[in-house]
């Protein structure tokens, strides 16, 4: 049966992530290949409510595959959380004759799409766009690999100065309530310890670990702290440690939003491009309310409700490995 889809809308929502532009490009070019028109919605759900739609053609997505951020801009919409806001958004989609929507974002984006699906019958498919990597249904989210590489580059530099001064550094990384950026980057930099929200942090254990290194005259110690750790952020944890063990000169670095920017890595460009292409193919096959991801190198479709409910968990075996390797 021939698809009834004549116009697709695409938007990015929530925190931006490197690779979103590559995904937009892939969606637009694949849709055009199928003679489907594409409208970009600016500023996420806020732009949907306000009717901030722009036509996208092949050249409007030229020269963006390598750029971080999102040409469609993004927002964390308060308006879409209200029934009035969603009703206005539905009216705008109708007004612009949108037959299907591709949403690129994280948890909040798909939770919004889920609520919307009971009120508006236009099919949505989602692409996992967040540096945090917590969504179920994909091995990696768009932007995670770039963020991890950014952290590694920054901490390698911190290690140089830490070594020169025999210092202990607490480096706080993003991830909201997930520790996956911390875990992967911490392993990559050979951190002495990684503190993540998925495992309980015991300050006394951390001090024992530091004392061991101190005894064997380790020149530097790097502790990677996930921003959502149960014992607090880097400042709070450093204070708790200093109160009991003040032998090492201590410094704190909060990497912050630099983790969200930069040119996407090769892995993120490939992931975004594959998923963008597959999103249009999925809509043409009549799929809706699903997030596309890649698991074991295969494209997988996961209902929004599962993608947001079953958060990806860090592999605890990796933490055990880190303990052994950092001794
Ligand atoms: O979800 C991505 C993320 O960068 C989180 O890691 C972080 O907690 C949050 O967004 C920061 O959000 P904002 O840019 O709105 O301050």
CSV table of C-alpha atoms and ligand atoms in Angstrom, one decimal:
chain,number,residue,atom,x,y,z
A,1,UNK,CA,0.0,0.0,0.0
A,2,UNK,CA,1.3,3.5,-0.9
A,3,UNK,CA,2.1,5.7,2.1
A,4,UNK,CA,-0.2,8.6,2.8
A,5,UNK,CA,2.7,10.6,4.2
A,6,UNK,CA,3.2,13.8,2.2
A,7,UNK,CA,4.8,16.1,4.8
A,8,UNK,CA,7.0,15.2,7.8
A,9,UNK,CA,7.9,17.6,10.6
A,10,UNK,CA,11.1,17.3,12.5
A,11,UNK,CA,12.3,18.9,15.8
A,12,UNK,CA,14.9,18.7,18.4
A,13,UNK,CA,14.1,19.0,22.1
A,14,UNK,CA,15.6,18.9,25.6
A,15,UNK,CA,19.4,19.3,26.0
A,16,UNK,CA,21.2,19.5,22.6
A,17,UNK,CA,23.7,16.8,21.8
A,18,UNK,CA,26.4,16.5,19.1
A,19,UNK,CA,25.1,14.6,16.2
A,20,UNK,CA,21.6,16.1,16.2
A,21,UNK,CA,22.4,18.0,13.0
A,22,UNK,CA,23.6,14.9,11.3
A,23,UNK,CA,20.3,13.2,12.2
A,24,UNK,CA,18.3,16.2,10.9
A,25,UNK,CA,20.3,16.0,7.6
A,26,UNK,CA,19.6,12.3,7.2
A,27,UNK,CA,15.9,12.7,7.9
A,28,UNK,CA,15.5,15.5,5.4
A,29,UNK,CA,17.5,13.9,2.6
A,30,UNK,CA,15.7,10.5,3.1
A,31,UNK,CA,12.3,12.1,3.1
A,32,UNK,CA,13.1,14.2,-0.1
A,33,UNK,CA,14.2,11.0,-1.7
A,34,UNK,CA,10.7,9.6,-1.2
A,35,UNK,CA,9.1,12.9,-2.4
A,36,UNK,CA,8.0,13.8,1.1
A,37,UNK,CA,8.2,17.5,2.1
A,38,UNK,CA,9.9,18.4,5.4
A,39,UNK,CA,9.1,21.2,7.8
A,40,UNK,CA,11.6,22.0,10.6
A,41,UNK,CA,10.0,23.0,13.9
A,42,UNK,CA,12.2,25.6,15.7
A,43,UNK,CA,12.8,25.4,19.5
A,44,UNK,CA,11.3,22.0,20.2
A,45,UNK,CA,7.7,21.8,21.6
A,46,UNK,CA,7.7,25.5,22.2
A,47,UNK,CA,8.0,26.2,18.5
A,48,UNK,CA,5.3,23.6,17.8
A,49,UNK,CA,2.9,25.5,20.1
A,50,UNK,CA,3.8,28.8,18.5
A,51,UNK,CA,3.7,27.6,14.9
A,52,UNK,CA,7.4,28.3,14.4
A,53,UNK,CA,7.8,26.0,11.3
A,54,UNK,CA,10.3,26.4,8.5
A,55,UNK,CA,10.6,24.5,5.2
A,56,UNK,CA,13.7,22.4,4.9
A,57,UNK,CA,15.2,21.4,1.6
A,58,UNK,CA,18.4,19.5,0.6
A,59,UNK,CA,20.6,22.6,0.8
A,60,UNK,CA,19.2,23.8,4.1
A,61,UNK,CA,20.9,20.7,5.7
A,62,UNK,CA,24.1,21.0,3.7
A,63,UNK,CA,27.4,21.6,5.6
A,64,UNK,CA,25.9,20.6,9.0
A,65,UNK,CA,26.9,16.9,9.5
A,66,UNK,CA,30.1,18.0,11.4
A,67,UNK,CA,28.5,20.7,13.5
A,68,UNK,CA,27.5,20.3,17.2
A,69,UNK,CA,24.3,21.9,18.5
A,70,UNK,CA,21.1,21.9,16.5
A,71,UNK,CA,20.2,24.1,13.6
A,72,UNK,CA,16.6,23.7,14.7
A,73,UNK,CA,17.4,25.1,18.2
A,74,UNK,CA,15.9,23.4,21.2
A,75,UNK,CA,14.1,24.1,24.5
A,76,UNK,CA,12.8,22.4,27.6
A,77,UNK,CA,9.1,23.4,27.1
A,78,UNK,CA,6.9,24.2,30.0
A,79,UNK,CA,4.0,25.0,27.7
A,80,UNK,CA,3.8,21.5,26.3
A,81,UNK,CA,3.2,20.1,29.8
A,82,UNK,CA,-0.3,21.8,29.8
A,83,UNK,CA,-3.3,20.5,27.9
A,84,UNK,CA,-3.8,23.9,26.4
A,85,UNK,CA,-0.3,23.9,25.0
A,86,UNK,CA,-0.6,20.5,23.5
A,87,UNK,CA,-4.0,21.4,22.0
A,88,UNK,CA,-2.4,24.5,20.3
A,89,UNK,CA,0.5,22.2,19.1
A,90,UNK,CA,-2.0,19.8,17.6
A,91,UNK,CA,-3.7,22.6,15.8
A,92,UNK,CA,-0.4,23.9,14.4
A,93,UNK,CA,0.5,20.5,13.1
A,94,UNK,CA,-2.9,20.3,11.4
A,95,UNK,CA,-2.6,23.8,10.0
A,96,UNK,CA,0.8,23.0,8.4
A,97,UNK,CA,-0.6,19.7,7.0
A,98,UNK,CA,1.9,17.5,8.9
A,99,UNK,CA,1.3,13.8,8.4
A,100,UNK,CA,4.1,12.5,10.7
A,101,UNK,CA,6.7,13.8,13.1
A,102,UNK,CA,10.3,12.9,13.9
A,103,UNK,CA,11.3,13.9,17.4
A,104,UNK,CA,15.0,14.0,18.4
A,105,UNK,CA,15.5,14.2,22.2
A,106,UNK,CA,15.6,12.3,25.5
A,107,UNK,CA,13.3,11.3,28.3
A,108,UNK,CA,11.2,14.4,28.5
A,109,UNK,CA,10.8,14.5,24.7
A,110,UNK,CA,9.4,11.0,24.5
A,111,UNK,CA,7.3,11.4,27.7
A,112,UNK,CA,5.7,14.5,26.0
A,113,UNK,CA,5.2,12.5,22.8
A,114,UNK,CA,3.5,9.7,24.7
A,115,UNK,CA,0.9,12.0,26.4
A,116,UNK,CA,0.4,13.8,23.1
A,117,UNK,CA,-0.3,10.5,21.3
A,118,UNK,CA,-3.6,10.0,23.2
A,119,UNK,CA,-4.7,13.5,22.2
A,120,UNK,CA,-3.4,13.8,18.6
A,121,UNK,CA,-3.4,11.0,16.1
A,122,UNK,CA,-0.4,12.2,14.0
A,123,UNK,CA,2.3,9.5,14.2
A,124,UNK,CA,5.6,10.3,16.0
A,125,UNK,CA,8.8,8.4,15.9
A,126,UNK,CA,11.8,9.3,18.1
A,127,UNK,CA,15.6,9.4,17.8
A,128,UNK,CA,17.6,9.2,21.1
A,129,UNK,CA,19.3,12.6,21.3
A,130,UNK,CA,21.0,13.1,24.7
A,131,UNK,CA,24.6,13.0,25.9
A,132,UNK,CA,23.4,11.1,29.0
A,133,UNK,CA,22.9,7.6,27.3
A,134,UNK,CA,20.2,6.5,29.8
A,135,UNK,CA,17.5,5.5,27.3
A,136,UNK,CA,16.6,1.9,27.0
A,137,UNK,CA,16.5,0.5,23.5
A,138,UNK,CA,19.8,1.7,22.2
A,139,UNK,CA,23.4,0.9,23.0
A,140,UNK,CA,24.3,4.5,22.6
A,141,UNK,CA,22.4,7.8,22.4
A,142,UNK,CA,23.3,10.5,19.9
A,143,UNK,CA,26.0,12.7,21.5
A,144,UNK,CA,27.2,10.3,24.2
A,145,UNK,CA,30.3,9.2,22.4
A,146,UNK,CA,31.3,12.8,21.7
A,147,UNK,CA,30.7,13.9,25.3
A,148,UNK,CA,32.8,11.0,26.6
A,149,UNK,CA,35.6,12.0,24.2
A,150,UNK,CA,35.3,15.6,25.3
A,151,UNK,CA,35.6,14.6,29.0
A,152,UNK,CA,38.6,12.4,28.2
A,153,UNK,CA,40.4,15.2,26.4
A,154,UNK,CA,39.7,17.6,29.3
A,155,UNK,CA,40.8,15.2,32.0
A,156,UNK,CA,44.0,14.2,30.2
A,157,UNK,CA,44.9,17.9,30.5
A,158,UNK,CA,43.9,18.0,34.1
A,159,UNK,CA,46.1,14.9,34.7
A,160,UNK,CA,49.1,16.8,33.4
A,161,UNK,CA,48.8,19.5,36.0
A,162,UNK,CA,47.6,17.1,38.7
A,163,UNK,CA,50.8,15.1,38.2
A,164,UNK,CA,53.1,18.1,38.3
A,165,UNK,CA,51.6,19.3,41.6
A,166,UNK,CA,51.0,15.9,43.2
A,167,UNK,CA,47.3,16.8,43.5
A,168,UNK,CA,44.0,15.2,44.0
A,169,UNK,CA,41.3,16.3,41.5
A,170,UNK,CA,37.6,15.8,41.8
A,171,UNK,CA,36.2,16.2,38.3
A,172,UNK,CA,32.4,16.5,38.0
A,173,UNK,CA,30.8,15.4,34.7
A,174,UNK,CA,27.2,15.6,33.4
A,175,UNK,CA,24.6,12.8,33.2
A,176,UNK,CA,21.8,14.2,35.3
A,177,UNK,CA,20.8,11.0,37.3
A,178,UNK,CA,22.8,8.6,35.2
A,179,UNK,CA,26.5,7.7,35.6
A,180,UNK,CA,27.3,6.5,32.1
A,181,UNK,CA,29.3,9.4,31.0
A,182,UNK,CA,31.3,9.2,34.3
A,183,UNK,CA,31.9,5.5,33.9
A,184,UNK,CA,33.1,5.4,30.3
A,185,UNK,CA,35.2,8.6,30.6
A,186,UNK,CA,36.6,7.5,34.0
A,187,UNK,CA,37.8,4.2,32.5
A,188,UNK,CA,39.2,6.1,29.5
A,189,UNK,CA,41.3,8.4,31.7
A,190,UNK,CA,42.4,5.7,34.2
A,191,UNK,CA,40.6,7.5,37.0
A,192,UNK,CA,41.5,6.4,40.5
A,193,UNK,CA,37.7,6.2,41.4
A,194,UNK,CA,34.4,6.8,39.6
A,195,UNK,CA,31.4,7.9,41.7
A,196,UNK,CA,28.0,7.3,40.1
A,197,UNK,CA,24.4,7.5,41.3
A,198,UNK,CA,23.7,3.9,40.4
A,199,UNK,CA,26.0,2.6,43.2
A,200,UNK,CA,26.2,3.9,46.8
A,201,UNK,CA,29.2,6.1,47.5
A,202,UNK,CA,31.0,5.5,50.8
A,203,UNK,CA,33.3,8.3,51.7
A,204,UNK,CA,35.4,6.0,54.0
A,205,UNK,CA,36.0,3.6,51.2
A,206,UNK,CA,37.1,6.4,48.9
A,207,UNK,CA,39.5,7.6,51.6
A,208,UNK,CA,41.0,4.1,52.0
A,209,UNK,CA,41.5,4.0,48.2
A,210,UNK,CA,43.3,7.4,48.3
A,211,UNK,CA,45.4,6.3,51.2
A,212,UNK,CA,46.6,3.3,49.3
A,213,UNK,CA,47.7,5.5,46.4
A,214,UNK,CA,49.2,8.0,48.8
A,215,UNK,CA,51.3,5.2,50.4
A,216,UNK,CA,52.7,4.0,47.1
A,217,UNK,CA,53.5,7.6,46.2
A,218,UNK,CA,51.1,8.0,43.4
A,219,UNK,CA,51.7,11.4,41.8
A,220,UNK,CA,48.1,12.3,41.2
A,221,UNK,CA,44.6,11.1,41.9
A,222,UNK,CA,41.6,11.8,39.6
A,223,UNK,CA,38.1,11.1,41.0
A,224,UNK,CA,35.4,11.3,38.4
A,225,UNK,CA,32.1,12.4,40.0
A,226,UNK,CA,28.8,12.0,38.2
A,227,UNK,CA,26.8,15.2,38.8
A,228,UNK,CA,23.9,13.1,40.2
A,229,UNK,CA,25.9,11.0,42.7
A,230,UNK,CA,24.1,10.2,45.9
A,231,UNK,CA,26.9,11.7,48.0
A,232,UNK,CA,26.7,15.0,46.2
A,233,UNK,CA,28.6,16.8,43.4
A,234,UNK,CA,32.3,17.3,43.2
A,235,UNK,CA,32.4,20.2,45.7
A,236,UNK,CA,30.3,18.4,48.3
A,237,UNK,CA,32.3,15.2,48.1
A,238,UNK,CA,35.6,17.0,48.2
A,239,UNK,CA,34.5,18.7,51.4
A,240,UNK,CA,33.5,15.4,53.0
A,241,UNK,CA,36.9,13.8,52.0
A,242,UNK,CA,38.9,16.8,53.2
A,243,UNK,CA,37.2,16.7,56.6
A,244,UNK,CA,38.6,13.3,57.2
A,245,UNK,CA,41.8,13.1,55.0
A,246,UNK,CA,43.5,16.3,54.3
A,247,UNK,CA,46.9,15.0,53.2
A,248,UNK,CA,46.7,15.8,49.5
A,249,UNK,CA,46.5,19.1,47.9
A,250,UNK,CA,43.0,19.1,46.4
A,251,UNK,CA,41.4,20.9,43.4
A,252,UNK,CA,37.9,20.6,41.8
A,253,UNK,CA,36.9,21.0,38.2
A,254,UNK,CA,33.3,21.0,37.0
A,255,UNK,CA,33.3,20.4,33.3
A,256,UNK,CA,29.7,21.6,32.7
A,257,UNK,CA,28.3,22.5,29.3
A,258,UNK,CA,31.5,22.1,27.3
A,259,UNK,CA,30.4,18.4,27.4
A,260,UNK,CA,27.4,19.2,25.3
A,261,UNK,CA,29.2,21.0,22.4
A,262,UNK,CA,31.8,20.2,19.8
A,263,UNK,CA,32.0,18.4,16.5
A,264,UNK,CA,30.4,14.9,16.7
A,265,UNK,CA,32.8,12.0,16.6
A,266,UNK,CA,32.7,9.5,13.8
A,267,UNK,CA,30.6,7.1,15.9
A,268,UNK,CA,28.0,9.8,16.6
A,269,UNK,CA,27.9,10.8,12.9
A,270,UNK,CA,27.3,7.2,11.9
A,271,UNK,CA,24.7,6.6,14.6
A,272,UNK,CA,22.7,9.8,13.8
A,273,UNK,CA,22.8,9.3,10.1
A,274,UNK,CA,21.7,5.6,10.3
A,275,UNK,CA,18.9,6.5,12.7
A,276,UNK,CA,17.8,9.5,10.7
A,277,UNK,CA,17.5,7.4,7.6
A,278,UNK,CA,15.7,4.6,9.4
A,279,UNK,CA,13.2,7.0,11.1
A,280,UNK,CA,11.7,8.0,7.7
A,281,UNK,CA,11.7,4.3,6.6
A,282,UNK,CA,9.9,3.4,9.8
A,283,UNK,CA,7.2,6.1,9.3
A,284,UNK,CA,6.7,4.9,5.8
A,285,UNK,CA,6.1,1.4,7.2
A,286,UNK,CA,3.4,2.8,9.5
A,287,UNK,CA,5.4,2.7,12.7
A,288,UNK,CA,4.5,5.2,15.5
A,289,UNK,CA,5.2,6.0,19.1
A,290,UNK,CA,8.5,4.2,18.9
A,291,UNK,CA,12.1,5.3,19.5
A,292,UNK,CA,14.7,4.0,17.1
A,293,UNK,CA,18.0,2.8,18.4
A,294,UNK,CA,20.9,0.5,17.5
A,295,UNK,CA,21.5,-2.6,19.6
A,296,UNK,CA,24.4,-4.9,18.7
A,297,UNK,CA,24.7,-3.0,15.4
A,298,UNK,CA,21.0,-3.7,14.4
A,299,UNK,CA,18.3,-1.1,14.2
A,300,UNK,CA,15.7,-1.7,16.9
A,301,UNK,CA,12.3,0.0,17.6
A,302,UNK,CA,11.3,0.4,21.2
A,303,UNK,CA,7.9,1.8,22.3
A,304,UNK,CA,8.4,5.3,23.9
A,305,UNK,CA,6.9,4.0,27.2
A,306,UNK,CA,9.7,1.4,27.5
A,307,UNK,CA,12.5,3.7,26.3
A,308,UNK,CA,11.7,6.1,29.1
A,309,UNK,CA,10.8,3.5,31.8
A,310,UNK,CA,13.7,1.0,31.7
A,311,UNK,CA,16.7,3.2,32.0
A,312,UNK,CA,20.0,1.8,30.7
A,313,UNK,CA,22.2,0.7,33.6
A,314,UNK,CA,26.0,0.8,33.8
A,315,UNK,CA,27.8,-2.5,33.7
A,316,UNK,CA,28.9,-3.1,37.3
A,317,UNK,CA,31.6,-5.4,36.1
A,318,UNK,CA,33.3,-2.3,34.6
A,319,UNK,CA,33.5,-0.8,38.1
A,320,UNK,CA,35.1,-3.9,39.5
A,321,UNK,CA,37.6,-3.8,36.7
A,322,UNK,CA,38.4,-0.2,37.4
A,323,UNK,CA,39.1,-1.0,41.1
A,324,UNK,CA,41.7,-3.6,40.0
A,325,UNK,CA,43.3,-1.4,37.4
A,326,UNK,CA,43.5,1.7,39.5
A,327,UNK,CA,45.4,0.0,42.4
B,1,LIG,O1,20.4,15.9,29.6
B,1,LIG,C1,21.6,16.4,29.2
B,1,LIG,C2,22.1,17.3,30.2
B,1,LIG,O2,23.3,17.9,29.8
B,1,LIG,C3,22.4,16.6,31.6
B,1,LIG,O3,23.6,15.9,31.6
B,1,LIG,C4,22.4,17.8,32.5
B,1,LIG,O4,22.1,17.4,33.8
B,1,LIG,C5,21.4,18.7,31.9
B,1,LIG,O5,21.3,18.4,30.6
B,1,LIG,C6,21.7,20.2,32.0
B,1,LIG,O6,20.6,20.9,31.5
B,1,LIG,P1,20.6,22.4,31.1
B,1,LIG,O7,21.4,22.6,29.9
B,1,LIG,O8,19.2,22.7,30.9
B,1,LIG,O9,21.2,23.1,32.3
